[in-house]
CSV table of C-alpha atoms in Angstrom, one decimal:
chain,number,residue,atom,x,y,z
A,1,UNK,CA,-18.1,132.2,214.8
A,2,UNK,CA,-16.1,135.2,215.7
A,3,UNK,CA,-17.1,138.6,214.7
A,4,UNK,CA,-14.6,140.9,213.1
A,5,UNK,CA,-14.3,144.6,215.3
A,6,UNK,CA,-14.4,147.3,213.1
A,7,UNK,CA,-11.3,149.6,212.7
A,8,UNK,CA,-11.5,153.0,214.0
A,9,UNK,CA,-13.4,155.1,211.8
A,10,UNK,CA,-13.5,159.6,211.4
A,11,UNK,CA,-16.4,160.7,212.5
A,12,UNK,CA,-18.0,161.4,209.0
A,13,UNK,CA,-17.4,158.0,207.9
A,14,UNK,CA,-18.3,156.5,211.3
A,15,UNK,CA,-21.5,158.3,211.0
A,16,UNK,CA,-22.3,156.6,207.3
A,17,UNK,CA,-21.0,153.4,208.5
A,18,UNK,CA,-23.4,153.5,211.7
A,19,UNK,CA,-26.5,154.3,210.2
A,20,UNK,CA,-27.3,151.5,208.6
A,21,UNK,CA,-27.5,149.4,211.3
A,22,UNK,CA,-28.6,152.0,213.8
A,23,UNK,CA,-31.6,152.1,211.6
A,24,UNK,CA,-32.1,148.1,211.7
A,25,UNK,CA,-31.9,148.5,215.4
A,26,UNK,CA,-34.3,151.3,215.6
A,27,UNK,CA,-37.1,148.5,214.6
A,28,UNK,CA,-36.9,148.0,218.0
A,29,UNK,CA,-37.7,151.4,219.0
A,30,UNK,CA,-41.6,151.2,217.9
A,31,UNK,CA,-43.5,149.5,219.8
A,32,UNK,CA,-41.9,151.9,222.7
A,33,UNK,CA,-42.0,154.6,220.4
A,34,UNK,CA,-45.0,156.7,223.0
A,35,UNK,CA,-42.8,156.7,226.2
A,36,UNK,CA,-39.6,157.3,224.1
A,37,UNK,CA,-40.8,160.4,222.6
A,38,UNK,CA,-42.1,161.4,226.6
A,39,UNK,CA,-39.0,160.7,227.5
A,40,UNK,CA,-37.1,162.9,224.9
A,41,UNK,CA,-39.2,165.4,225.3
A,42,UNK,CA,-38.4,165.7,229.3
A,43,UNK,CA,-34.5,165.7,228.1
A,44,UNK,CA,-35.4,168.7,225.6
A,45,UNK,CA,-37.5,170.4,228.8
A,46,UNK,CA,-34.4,169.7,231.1
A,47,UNK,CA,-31.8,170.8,228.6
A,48,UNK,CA,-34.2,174.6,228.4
A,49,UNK,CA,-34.3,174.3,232.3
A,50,UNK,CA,-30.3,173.8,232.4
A,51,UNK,CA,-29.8,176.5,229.8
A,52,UNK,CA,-32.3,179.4,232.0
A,53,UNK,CA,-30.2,178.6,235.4
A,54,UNK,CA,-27.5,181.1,235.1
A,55,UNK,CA,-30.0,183.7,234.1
A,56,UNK,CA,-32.1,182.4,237.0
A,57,UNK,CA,-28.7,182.5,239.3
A,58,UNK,CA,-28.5,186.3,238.1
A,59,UNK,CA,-31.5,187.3,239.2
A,60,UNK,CA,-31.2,185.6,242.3
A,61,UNK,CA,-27.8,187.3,243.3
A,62,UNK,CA,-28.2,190.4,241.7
A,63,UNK,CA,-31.1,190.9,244.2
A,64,UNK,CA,-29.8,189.3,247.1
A,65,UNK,CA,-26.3,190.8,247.0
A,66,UNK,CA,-27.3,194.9,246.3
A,67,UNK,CA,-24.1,196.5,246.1
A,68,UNK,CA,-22.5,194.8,249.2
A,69,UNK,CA,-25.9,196.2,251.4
A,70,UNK,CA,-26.4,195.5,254.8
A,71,UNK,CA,-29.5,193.8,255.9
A,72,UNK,CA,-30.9,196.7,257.6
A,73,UNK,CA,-29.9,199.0,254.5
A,74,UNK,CA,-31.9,196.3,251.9
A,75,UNK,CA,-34.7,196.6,254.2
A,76,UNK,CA,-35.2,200.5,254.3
A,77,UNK,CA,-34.3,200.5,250.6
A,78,UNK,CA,-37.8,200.3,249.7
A,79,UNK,CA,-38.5,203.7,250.7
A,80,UNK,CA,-35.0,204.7,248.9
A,81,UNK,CA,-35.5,203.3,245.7
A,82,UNK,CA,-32.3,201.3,246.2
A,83,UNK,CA,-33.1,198.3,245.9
A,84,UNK,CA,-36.2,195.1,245.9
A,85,UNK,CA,-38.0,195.0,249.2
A,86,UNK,CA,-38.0,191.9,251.2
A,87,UNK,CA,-41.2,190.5,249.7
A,88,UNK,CA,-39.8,190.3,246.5
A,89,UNK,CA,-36.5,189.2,248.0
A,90,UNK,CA,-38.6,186.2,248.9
A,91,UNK,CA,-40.0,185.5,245.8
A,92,UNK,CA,-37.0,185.6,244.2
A,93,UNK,CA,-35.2,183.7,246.1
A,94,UNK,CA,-38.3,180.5,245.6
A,95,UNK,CA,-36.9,181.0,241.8
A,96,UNK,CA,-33.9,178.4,242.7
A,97,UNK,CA,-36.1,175.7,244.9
A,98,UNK,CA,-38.8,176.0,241.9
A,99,UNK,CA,-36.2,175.8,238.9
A,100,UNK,CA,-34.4,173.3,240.4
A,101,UNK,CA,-37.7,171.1,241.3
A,102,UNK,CA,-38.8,171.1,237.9
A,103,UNK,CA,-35.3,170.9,236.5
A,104,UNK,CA,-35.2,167.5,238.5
A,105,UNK,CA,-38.8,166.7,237.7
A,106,UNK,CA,-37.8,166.4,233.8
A,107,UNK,CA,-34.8,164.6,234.8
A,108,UNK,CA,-36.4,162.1,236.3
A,109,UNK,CA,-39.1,162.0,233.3
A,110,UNK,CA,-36.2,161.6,230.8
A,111,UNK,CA,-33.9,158.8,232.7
A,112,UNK,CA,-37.2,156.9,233.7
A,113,UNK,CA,-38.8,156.7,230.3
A,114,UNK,CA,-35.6,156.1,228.6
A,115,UNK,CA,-34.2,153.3,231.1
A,116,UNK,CA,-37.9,151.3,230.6
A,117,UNK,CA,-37.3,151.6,226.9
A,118,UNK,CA,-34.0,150.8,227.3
A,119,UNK,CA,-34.7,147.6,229.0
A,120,UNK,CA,-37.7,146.4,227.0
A,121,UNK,CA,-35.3,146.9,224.0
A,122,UNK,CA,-32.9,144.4,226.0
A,123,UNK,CA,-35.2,142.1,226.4
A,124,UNK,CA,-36.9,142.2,222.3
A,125,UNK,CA,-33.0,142.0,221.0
A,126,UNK,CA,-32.3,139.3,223.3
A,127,UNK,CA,-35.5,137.4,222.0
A,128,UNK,CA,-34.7,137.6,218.9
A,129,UNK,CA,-31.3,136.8,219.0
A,130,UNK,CA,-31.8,133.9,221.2
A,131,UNK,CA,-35.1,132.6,219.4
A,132,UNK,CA,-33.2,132.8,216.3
A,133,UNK,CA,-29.9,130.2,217.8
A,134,UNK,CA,-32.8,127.7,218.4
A,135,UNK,CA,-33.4,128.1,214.9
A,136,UNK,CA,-30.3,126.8,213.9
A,137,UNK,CA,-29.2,123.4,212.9
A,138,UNK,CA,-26.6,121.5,214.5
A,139,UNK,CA,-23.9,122.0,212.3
A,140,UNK,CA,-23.9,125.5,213.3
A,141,UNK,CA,-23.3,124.7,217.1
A,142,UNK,CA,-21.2,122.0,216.1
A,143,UNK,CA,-18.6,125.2,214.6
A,144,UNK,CA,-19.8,127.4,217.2
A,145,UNK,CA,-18.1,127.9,220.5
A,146,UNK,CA,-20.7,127.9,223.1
A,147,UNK,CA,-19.3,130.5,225.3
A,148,UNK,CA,-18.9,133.3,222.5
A,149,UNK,CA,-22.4,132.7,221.8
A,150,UNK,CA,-23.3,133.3,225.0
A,151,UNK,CA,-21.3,136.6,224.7
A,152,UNK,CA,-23.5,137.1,222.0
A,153,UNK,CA,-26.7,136.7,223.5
A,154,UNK,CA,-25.6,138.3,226.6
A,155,UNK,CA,-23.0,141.3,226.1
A,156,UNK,CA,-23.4,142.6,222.5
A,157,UNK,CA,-27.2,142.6,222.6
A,158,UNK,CA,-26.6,144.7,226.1
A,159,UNK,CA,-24.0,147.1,224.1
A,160,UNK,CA,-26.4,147.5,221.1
A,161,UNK,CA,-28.8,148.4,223.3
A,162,UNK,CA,-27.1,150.9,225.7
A,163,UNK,CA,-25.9,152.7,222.2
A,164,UNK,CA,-29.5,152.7,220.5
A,165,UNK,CA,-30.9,154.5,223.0
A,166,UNK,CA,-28.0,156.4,224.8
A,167,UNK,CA,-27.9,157.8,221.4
A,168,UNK,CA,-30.9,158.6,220.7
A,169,UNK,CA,-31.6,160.4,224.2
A,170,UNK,CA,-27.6,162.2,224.1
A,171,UNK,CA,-27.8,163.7,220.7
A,172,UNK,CA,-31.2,165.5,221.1
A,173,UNK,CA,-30.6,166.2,224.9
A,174,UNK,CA,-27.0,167.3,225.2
A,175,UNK,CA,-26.4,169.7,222.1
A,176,UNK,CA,-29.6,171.5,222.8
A,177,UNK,CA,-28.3,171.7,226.4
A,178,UNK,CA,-24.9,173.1,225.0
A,179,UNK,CA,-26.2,175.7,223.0
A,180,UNK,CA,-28.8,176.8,225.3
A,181,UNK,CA,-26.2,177.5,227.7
A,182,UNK,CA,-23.8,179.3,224.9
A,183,UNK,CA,-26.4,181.5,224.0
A,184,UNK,CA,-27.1,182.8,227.7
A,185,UNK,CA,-23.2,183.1,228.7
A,186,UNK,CA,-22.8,185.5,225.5
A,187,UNK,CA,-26.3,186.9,226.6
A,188,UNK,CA,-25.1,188.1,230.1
A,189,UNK,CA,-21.6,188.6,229.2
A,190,UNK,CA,-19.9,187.9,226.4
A,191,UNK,CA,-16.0,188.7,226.6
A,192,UNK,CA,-16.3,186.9,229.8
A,193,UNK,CA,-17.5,184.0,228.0
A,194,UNK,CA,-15.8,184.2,224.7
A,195,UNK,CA,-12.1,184.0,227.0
A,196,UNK,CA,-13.4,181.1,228.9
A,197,UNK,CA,-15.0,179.4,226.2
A,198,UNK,CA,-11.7,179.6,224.2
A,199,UNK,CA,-10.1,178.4,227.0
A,200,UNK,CA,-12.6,174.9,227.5
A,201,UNK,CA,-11.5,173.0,225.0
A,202,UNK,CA,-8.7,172.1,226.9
A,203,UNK,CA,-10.4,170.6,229.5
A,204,UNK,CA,-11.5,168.2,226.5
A,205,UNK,CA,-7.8,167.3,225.7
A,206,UNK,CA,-7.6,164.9,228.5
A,207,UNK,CA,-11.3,162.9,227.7
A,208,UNK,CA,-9.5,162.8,223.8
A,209,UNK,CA,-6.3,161.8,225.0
A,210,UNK,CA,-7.4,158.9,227.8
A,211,UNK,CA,-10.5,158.1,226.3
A,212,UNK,CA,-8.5,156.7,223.4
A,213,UNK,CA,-6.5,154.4,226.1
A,214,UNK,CA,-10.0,153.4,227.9
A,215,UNK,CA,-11.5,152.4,224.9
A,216,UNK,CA,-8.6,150.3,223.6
A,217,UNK,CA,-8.0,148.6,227.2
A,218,UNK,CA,-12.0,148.2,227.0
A,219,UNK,CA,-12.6,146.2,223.8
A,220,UNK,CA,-9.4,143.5,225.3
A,221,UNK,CA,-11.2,143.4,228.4
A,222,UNK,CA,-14.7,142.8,226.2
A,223,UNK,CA,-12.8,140.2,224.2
A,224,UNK,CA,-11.3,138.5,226.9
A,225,UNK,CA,-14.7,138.4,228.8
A,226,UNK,CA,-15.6,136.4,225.7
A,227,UNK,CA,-12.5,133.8,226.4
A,228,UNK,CA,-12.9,133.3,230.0
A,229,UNK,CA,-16.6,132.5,229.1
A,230,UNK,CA,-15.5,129.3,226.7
A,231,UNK,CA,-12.9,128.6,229.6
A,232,UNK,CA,-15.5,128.0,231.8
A,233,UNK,CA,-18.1,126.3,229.4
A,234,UNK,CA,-15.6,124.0,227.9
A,235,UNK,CA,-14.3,122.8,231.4
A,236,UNK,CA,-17.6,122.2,233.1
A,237,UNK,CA,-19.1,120.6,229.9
A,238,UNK,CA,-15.6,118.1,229.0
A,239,UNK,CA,-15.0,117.8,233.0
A,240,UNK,CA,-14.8,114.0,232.9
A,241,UNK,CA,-12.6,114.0,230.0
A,242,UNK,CA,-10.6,117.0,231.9
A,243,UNK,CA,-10.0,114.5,235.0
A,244,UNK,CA,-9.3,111.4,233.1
A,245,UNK,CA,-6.1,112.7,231.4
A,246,UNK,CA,-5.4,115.1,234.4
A,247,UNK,CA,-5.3,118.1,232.8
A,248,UNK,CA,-6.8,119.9,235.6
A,249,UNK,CA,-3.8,122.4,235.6
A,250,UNK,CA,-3.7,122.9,232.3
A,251,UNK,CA,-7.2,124.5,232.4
A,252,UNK,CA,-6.0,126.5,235.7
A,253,UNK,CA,-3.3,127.8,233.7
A,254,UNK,CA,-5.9,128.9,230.7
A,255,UNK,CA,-7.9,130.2,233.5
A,256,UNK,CA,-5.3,132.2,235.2
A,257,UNK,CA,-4.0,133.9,232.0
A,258,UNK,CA,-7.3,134.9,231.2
A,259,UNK,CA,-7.6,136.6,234.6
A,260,UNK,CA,-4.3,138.2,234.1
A,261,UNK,CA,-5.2,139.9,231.2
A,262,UNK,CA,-8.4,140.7,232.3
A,263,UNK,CA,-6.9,142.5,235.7
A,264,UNK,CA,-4.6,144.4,233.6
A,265,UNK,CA,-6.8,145.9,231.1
A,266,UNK,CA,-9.4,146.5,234.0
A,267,UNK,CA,-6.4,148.4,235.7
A,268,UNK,CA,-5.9,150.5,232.6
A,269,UNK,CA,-9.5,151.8,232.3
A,270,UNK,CA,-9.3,152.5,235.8
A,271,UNK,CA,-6.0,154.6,235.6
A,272,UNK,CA,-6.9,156.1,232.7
A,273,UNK,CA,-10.4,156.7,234.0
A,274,UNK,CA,-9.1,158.0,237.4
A,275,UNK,CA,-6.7,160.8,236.3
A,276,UNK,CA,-9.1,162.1,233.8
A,277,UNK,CA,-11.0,164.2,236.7
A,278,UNK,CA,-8.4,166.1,238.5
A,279,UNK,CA,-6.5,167.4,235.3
A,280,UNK,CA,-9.6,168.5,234.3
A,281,UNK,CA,-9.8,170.4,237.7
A,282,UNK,CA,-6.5,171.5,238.0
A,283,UNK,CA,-7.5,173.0,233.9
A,284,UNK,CA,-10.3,174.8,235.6
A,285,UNK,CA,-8.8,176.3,238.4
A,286,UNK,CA,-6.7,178.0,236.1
A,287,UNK,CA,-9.9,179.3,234.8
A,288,UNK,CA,-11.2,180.2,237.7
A,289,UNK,CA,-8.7,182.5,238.7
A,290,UNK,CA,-8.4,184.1,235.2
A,291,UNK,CA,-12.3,184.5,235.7
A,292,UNK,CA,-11.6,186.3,239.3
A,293,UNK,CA,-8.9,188.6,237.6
A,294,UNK,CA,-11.5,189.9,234.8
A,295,UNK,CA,-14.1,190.6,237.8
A,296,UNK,CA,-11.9,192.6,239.6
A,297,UNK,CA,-10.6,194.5,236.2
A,298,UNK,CA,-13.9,194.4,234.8
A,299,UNK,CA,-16.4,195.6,238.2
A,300,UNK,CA,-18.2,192.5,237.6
A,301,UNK,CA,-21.1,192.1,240.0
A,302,UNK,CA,-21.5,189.1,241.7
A,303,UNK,CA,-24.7,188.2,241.3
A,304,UNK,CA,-23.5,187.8,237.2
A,305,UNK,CA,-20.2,186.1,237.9
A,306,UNK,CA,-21.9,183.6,240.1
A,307,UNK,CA,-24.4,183.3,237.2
A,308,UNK,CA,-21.5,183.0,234.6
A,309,UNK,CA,-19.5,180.1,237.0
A,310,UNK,CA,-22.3,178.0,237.1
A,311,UNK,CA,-22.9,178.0,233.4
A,312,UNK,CA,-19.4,177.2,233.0
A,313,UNK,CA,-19.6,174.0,235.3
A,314,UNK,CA,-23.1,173.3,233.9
A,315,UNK,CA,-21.9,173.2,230.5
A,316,UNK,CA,-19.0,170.4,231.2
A,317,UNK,CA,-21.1,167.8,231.9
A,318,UNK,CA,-22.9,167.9,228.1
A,319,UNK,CA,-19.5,168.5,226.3
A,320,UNK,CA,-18.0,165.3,227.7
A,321,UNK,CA,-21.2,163.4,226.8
A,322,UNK,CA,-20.9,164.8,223.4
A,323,UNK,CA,-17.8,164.6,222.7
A,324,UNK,CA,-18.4,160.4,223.9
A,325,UNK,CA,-21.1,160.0,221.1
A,326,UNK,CA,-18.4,159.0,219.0
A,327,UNK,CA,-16.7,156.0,220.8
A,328,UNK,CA,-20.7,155.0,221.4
A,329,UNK,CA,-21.5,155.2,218.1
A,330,UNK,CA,-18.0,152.7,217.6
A,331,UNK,CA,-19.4,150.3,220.1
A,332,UNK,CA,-22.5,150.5,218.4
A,333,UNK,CA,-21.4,149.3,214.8
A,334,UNK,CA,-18.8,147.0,216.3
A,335,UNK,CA,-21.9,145.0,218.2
A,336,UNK,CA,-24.7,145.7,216.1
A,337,UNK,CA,-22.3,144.0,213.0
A,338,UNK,CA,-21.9,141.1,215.2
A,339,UNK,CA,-25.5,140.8,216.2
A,340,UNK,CA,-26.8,141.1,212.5
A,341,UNK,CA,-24.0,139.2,211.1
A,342,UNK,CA,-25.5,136.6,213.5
A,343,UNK,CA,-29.2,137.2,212.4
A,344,UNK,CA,-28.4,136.9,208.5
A,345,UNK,CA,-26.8,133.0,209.1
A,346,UNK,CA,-30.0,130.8,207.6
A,347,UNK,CA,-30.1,126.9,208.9
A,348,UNK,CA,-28.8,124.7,206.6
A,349,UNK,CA,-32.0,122.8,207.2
A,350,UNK,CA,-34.8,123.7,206.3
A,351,UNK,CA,-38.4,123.1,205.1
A,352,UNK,CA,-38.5,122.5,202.1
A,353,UNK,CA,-41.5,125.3,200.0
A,354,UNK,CA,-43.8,122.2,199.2
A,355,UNK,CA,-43.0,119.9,202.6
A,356,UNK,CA,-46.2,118.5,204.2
A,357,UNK,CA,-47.0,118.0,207.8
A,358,UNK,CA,-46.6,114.2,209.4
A,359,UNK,CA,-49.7,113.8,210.7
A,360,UNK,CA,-49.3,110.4,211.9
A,361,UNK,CA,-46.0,107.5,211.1
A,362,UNK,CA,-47.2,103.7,210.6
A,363,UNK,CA,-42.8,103.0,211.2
A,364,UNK,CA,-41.6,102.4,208.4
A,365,UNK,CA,-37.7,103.2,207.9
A,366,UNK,CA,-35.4,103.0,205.2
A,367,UNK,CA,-32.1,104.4,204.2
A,368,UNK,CA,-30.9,104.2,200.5
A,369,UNK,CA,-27.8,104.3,199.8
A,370,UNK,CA,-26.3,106.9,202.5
A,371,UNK,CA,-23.1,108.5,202.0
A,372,UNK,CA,-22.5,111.0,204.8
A,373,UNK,CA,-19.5,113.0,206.2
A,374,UNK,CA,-19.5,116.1,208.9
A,375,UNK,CA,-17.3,118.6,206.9
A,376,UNK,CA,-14.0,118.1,208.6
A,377,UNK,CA,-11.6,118.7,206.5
A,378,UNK,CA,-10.0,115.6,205.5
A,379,UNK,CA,-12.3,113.7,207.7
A,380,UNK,CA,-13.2,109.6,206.2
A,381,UNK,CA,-17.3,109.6,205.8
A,382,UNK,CA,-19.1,108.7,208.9
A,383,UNK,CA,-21.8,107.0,206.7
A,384,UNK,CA,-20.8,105.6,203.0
A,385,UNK,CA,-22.9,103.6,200.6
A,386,UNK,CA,-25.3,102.4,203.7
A,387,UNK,CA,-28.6,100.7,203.2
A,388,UNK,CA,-30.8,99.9,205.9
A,389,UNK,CA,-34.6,99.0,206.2
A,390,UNK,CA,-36.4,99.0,209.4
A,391,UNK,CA,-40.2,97.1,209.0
A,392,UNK,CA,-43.1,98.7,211.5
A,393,UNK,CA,-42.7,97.2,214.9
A,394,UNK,CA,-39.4,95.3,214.5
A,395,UNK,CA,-36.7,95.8,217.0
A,396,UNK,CA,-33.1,96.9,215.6
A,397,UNK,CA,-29.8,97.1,217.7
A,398,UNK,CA,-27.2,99.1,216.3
A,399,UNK,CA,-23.9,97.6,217.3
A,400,UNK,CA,-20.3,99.0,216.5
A,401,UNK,CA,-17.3,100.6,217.8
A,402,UNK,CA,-16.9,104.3,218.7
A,403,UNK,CA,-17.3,106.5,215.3
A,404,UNK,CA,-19.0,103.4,213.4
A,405,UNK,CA,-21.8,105.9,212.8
A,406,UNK,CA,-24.4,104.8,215.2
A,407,UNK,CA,-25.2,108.3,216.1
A,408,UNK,CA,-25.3,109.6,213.1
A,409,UNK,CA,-27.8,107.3,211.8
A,410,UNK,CA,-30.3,109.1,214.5
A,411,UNK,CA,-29.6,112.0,213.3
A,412,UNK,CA,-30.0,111.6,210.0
A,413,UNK,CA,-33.6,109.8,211.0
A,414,UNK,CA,-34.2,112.8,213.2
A,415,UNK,CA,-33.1,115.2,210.3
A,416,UNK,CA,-30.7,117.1,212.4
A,417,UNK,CA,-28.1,117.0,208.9
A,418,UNK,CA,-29.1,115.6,205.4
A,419,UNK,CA,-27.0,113.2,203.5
A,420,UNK,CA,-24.6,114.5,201.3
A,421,UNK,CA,-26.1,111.2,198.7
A,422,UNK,CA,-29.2,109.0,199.3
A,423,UNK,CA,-32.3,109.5,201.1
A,424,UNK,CA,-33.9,108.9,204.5
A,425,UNK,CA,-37.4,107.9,204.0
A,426,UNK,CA,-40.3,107.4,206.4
A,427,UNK,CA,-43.3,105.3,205.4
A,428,UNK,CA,-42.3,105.9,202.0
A,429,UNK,CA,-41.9,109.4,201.6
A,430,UNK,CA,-38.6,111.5,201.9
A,431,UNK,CA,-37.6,113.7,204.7
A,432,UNK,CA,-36.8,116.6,203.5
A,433,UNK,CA,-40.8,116.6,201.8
A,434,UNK,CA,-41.8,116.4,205.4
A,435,UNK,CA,-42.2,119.5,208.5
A,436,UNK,CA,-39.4,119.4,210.8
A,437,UNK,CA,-41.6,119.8,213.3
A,438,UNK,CA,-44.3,117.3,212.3
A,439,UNK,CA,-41.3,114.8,211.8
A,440,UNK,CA,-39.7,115.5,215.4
A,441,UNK,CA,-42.9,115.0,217.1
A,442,UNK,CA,-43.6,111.8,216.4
């Protein structure tokens, strides 16, 4: 059962293709849906805090810093009309610690509430898909490999639900945030901010460029996370058969290649990852130093150019979040496909819409006229043409070589397959007219 990844999508049609099963995932959201909403509403509070800073870093330094002032001369400037007296210095000045407290306040409101929805949704996905494997019959595990299920249960259910609610918090939290911050750069000077807006984008050239590489060398380290796993499950679980034909090297060798490829793509989200930052840096100190050459050209006070600085560094953070949405909303359809893919496969048995409970088995056996193969392809029957009666209380050995179909025969009495012709019957009725349960009980 391997899932198919998605191909790279535009962002329009990524956004169609995602919603569907963003919206089945959302199910998950509701019974949450009271500390989500607290929690989006502290990341809509802390995007309005973010978005007042630079007007609060104004204020600040176009009190403290009066026209390059002396202490003693901001002091007697009360009398002089030249400038705020030290009381409201003060006051001022408690503007940063109390912006920033409740700033950080909010922030912790959002990434609490959000992280405990996030985790119960982990745990509810997880369920599900887990409660819904036990549901299966054995002809599904007997395709399945055991370690990409568990890559199932375990990784795509933790990818679904990072994107479900990174999502959900990023696309209210970090647009607001941008355009709060847009609107009071332009507000306290635009030209200043018009140049170095025009000239921000560039620092997004690098995220575009390597985040392509990071998410390529990602999904091959994902995949081959899902290899390594069936590596390990296959050798622990066929270790006897492993040692009697010596082939103990041969699984090294899997083992090894595995790590290889895992160590190289790891490598290429790091180096990818790691240079990322300083072009990005290098990008800005250019802009910092056109920013220094239109304060001295333009008499810009310093109290505004610190206030227009920190917008400018405040406002890289949200970009590169948003401008991430996309290769999370790619993860997002890539494992949410697999996990519902996995949640529409029905067991091929079944009750039946009229089966009755066994309430109690006097032991009466039969097979009629068996005929039973596994589904290999070109595979000889396991069962054919079989007829066997087993009377309440009597004592039956099965005896036969390997593949004679001894196992199968308690299987079909245990109903794990049905016969392909014939019937199983207990005390005289059929098994498939009986409860699975009721019948397994016994």
């Amino acid at each position: 059962m391997k899932s198919k990844n998605p191909k790279k999508l535009p962002f329009p049609q990524l956004l169609l293709a995602v919603w569907r099963p963003y919206r089945d995932l959302s199910v998950f959201l509701k019974p949450y849906r009271v500390r989500l909403v607290l929690g989006l509403l502290s990341g809509i509070g802390y995007a309005l805090i973010n978005g007042c800073l630079p007007l609060v870093i104004q204020k600040v330094g176009g009190s403290v810093f009066k026209g390059g002032m002396s202490q003693a001369q901001l002091i007697s400037g009360v009398g002089q009309n030249e400038g705020p007296g030290v009381d409201k210095v003060f006051w001022i000045c408690l503007l940063v610690p109390v912006i920033m407290l409740l700033r950080s306040i909010l922030s912790y409101g959002n990434t609490y509430c959000l992280t405990w929805v996030s985790l119960k949704v982990l745990r509810d996905i997880r369920r599900k898909v887990f409660g819904h494997l036990m549901e299966q019959s054995l002809d599904f595990f007997n395709r399945s490999q055991s370690g990409r299920l568990l890559s199932r249960v375990l990784n795509d259910t933790r990818v679904a639900q990072e994107a479900l609610v990174g999502i959900t918090g990023d696309v209210i939290k970090e647009p607001l945030t941008v355009l709060a911050m847009v609107y009071v750069l332009m507000r306290i000077d635009w030209k200043f901010s018009f140049v170095t807006l025009f000239l921000f984008p560039i620092c997004l050239v690098p995220l575009i460029v390597y985040g392509r590489k990071i998410r390529k060398a990602g999904k091959a380290e994902e995949n081959e996370a899902g290899i390594m796993a069936v590596i390990l499950q296959e050798s622990f679980a066929g270790i006897r058969v492993i040692k009697s034909f010596a082939r103990e090297h041969f699984q090294l060798a899997l083992f090894d290649k595995s790590s290889n490829v895992q160590f190289q793509s790891s490598m290429s989200v790091q180096k990818s990852s790691a240079i990322v930052q300083p072009m990005i840096e290098t990008v800005s100190a250019f802009g910092v130093s056109l920013a220094l050459f239109y304060v001295y050209f333009g008499h810009l006070s310093l109290g505004k150019f610190m206030a227009l600085m920190a917008g400018m560094f405040l406002l890289y953070e949200p970009v590169k979040k948003i401008s991430r949405i996309h290769l999370v909303l790619q993860k997002c359809l890539s494992a949410s496909t697999s996990i519902f893919e996995l949640l529409a496969t029905e067991p091929t048995i079944e009750d039946s819409p009229h089966a009755v409970p066994l309430i109690s088995s006097g032991g009466h056996l039969e097979l009629k006229n068996i005929t039973f193969h596994y589904g290999l392809q070109d595979s000889a029957p396991a069962l054919e043409e079989v007829n066997l009666t087993i009377q309440p209380g009597q004592k039956v050995a099965l005896v036969g070589a390997s593949g004679a179909g001894k196992s199968t025969i308690f299987s079909l009495l245990l109903r794990f397959y049905d016969p392909q012709q014939g019937s199983v019957m207990i005390d005289g009725q059929d098994l498939k007219n009986l409860k699975l349960h009721s019948l397994r009980e016994q």
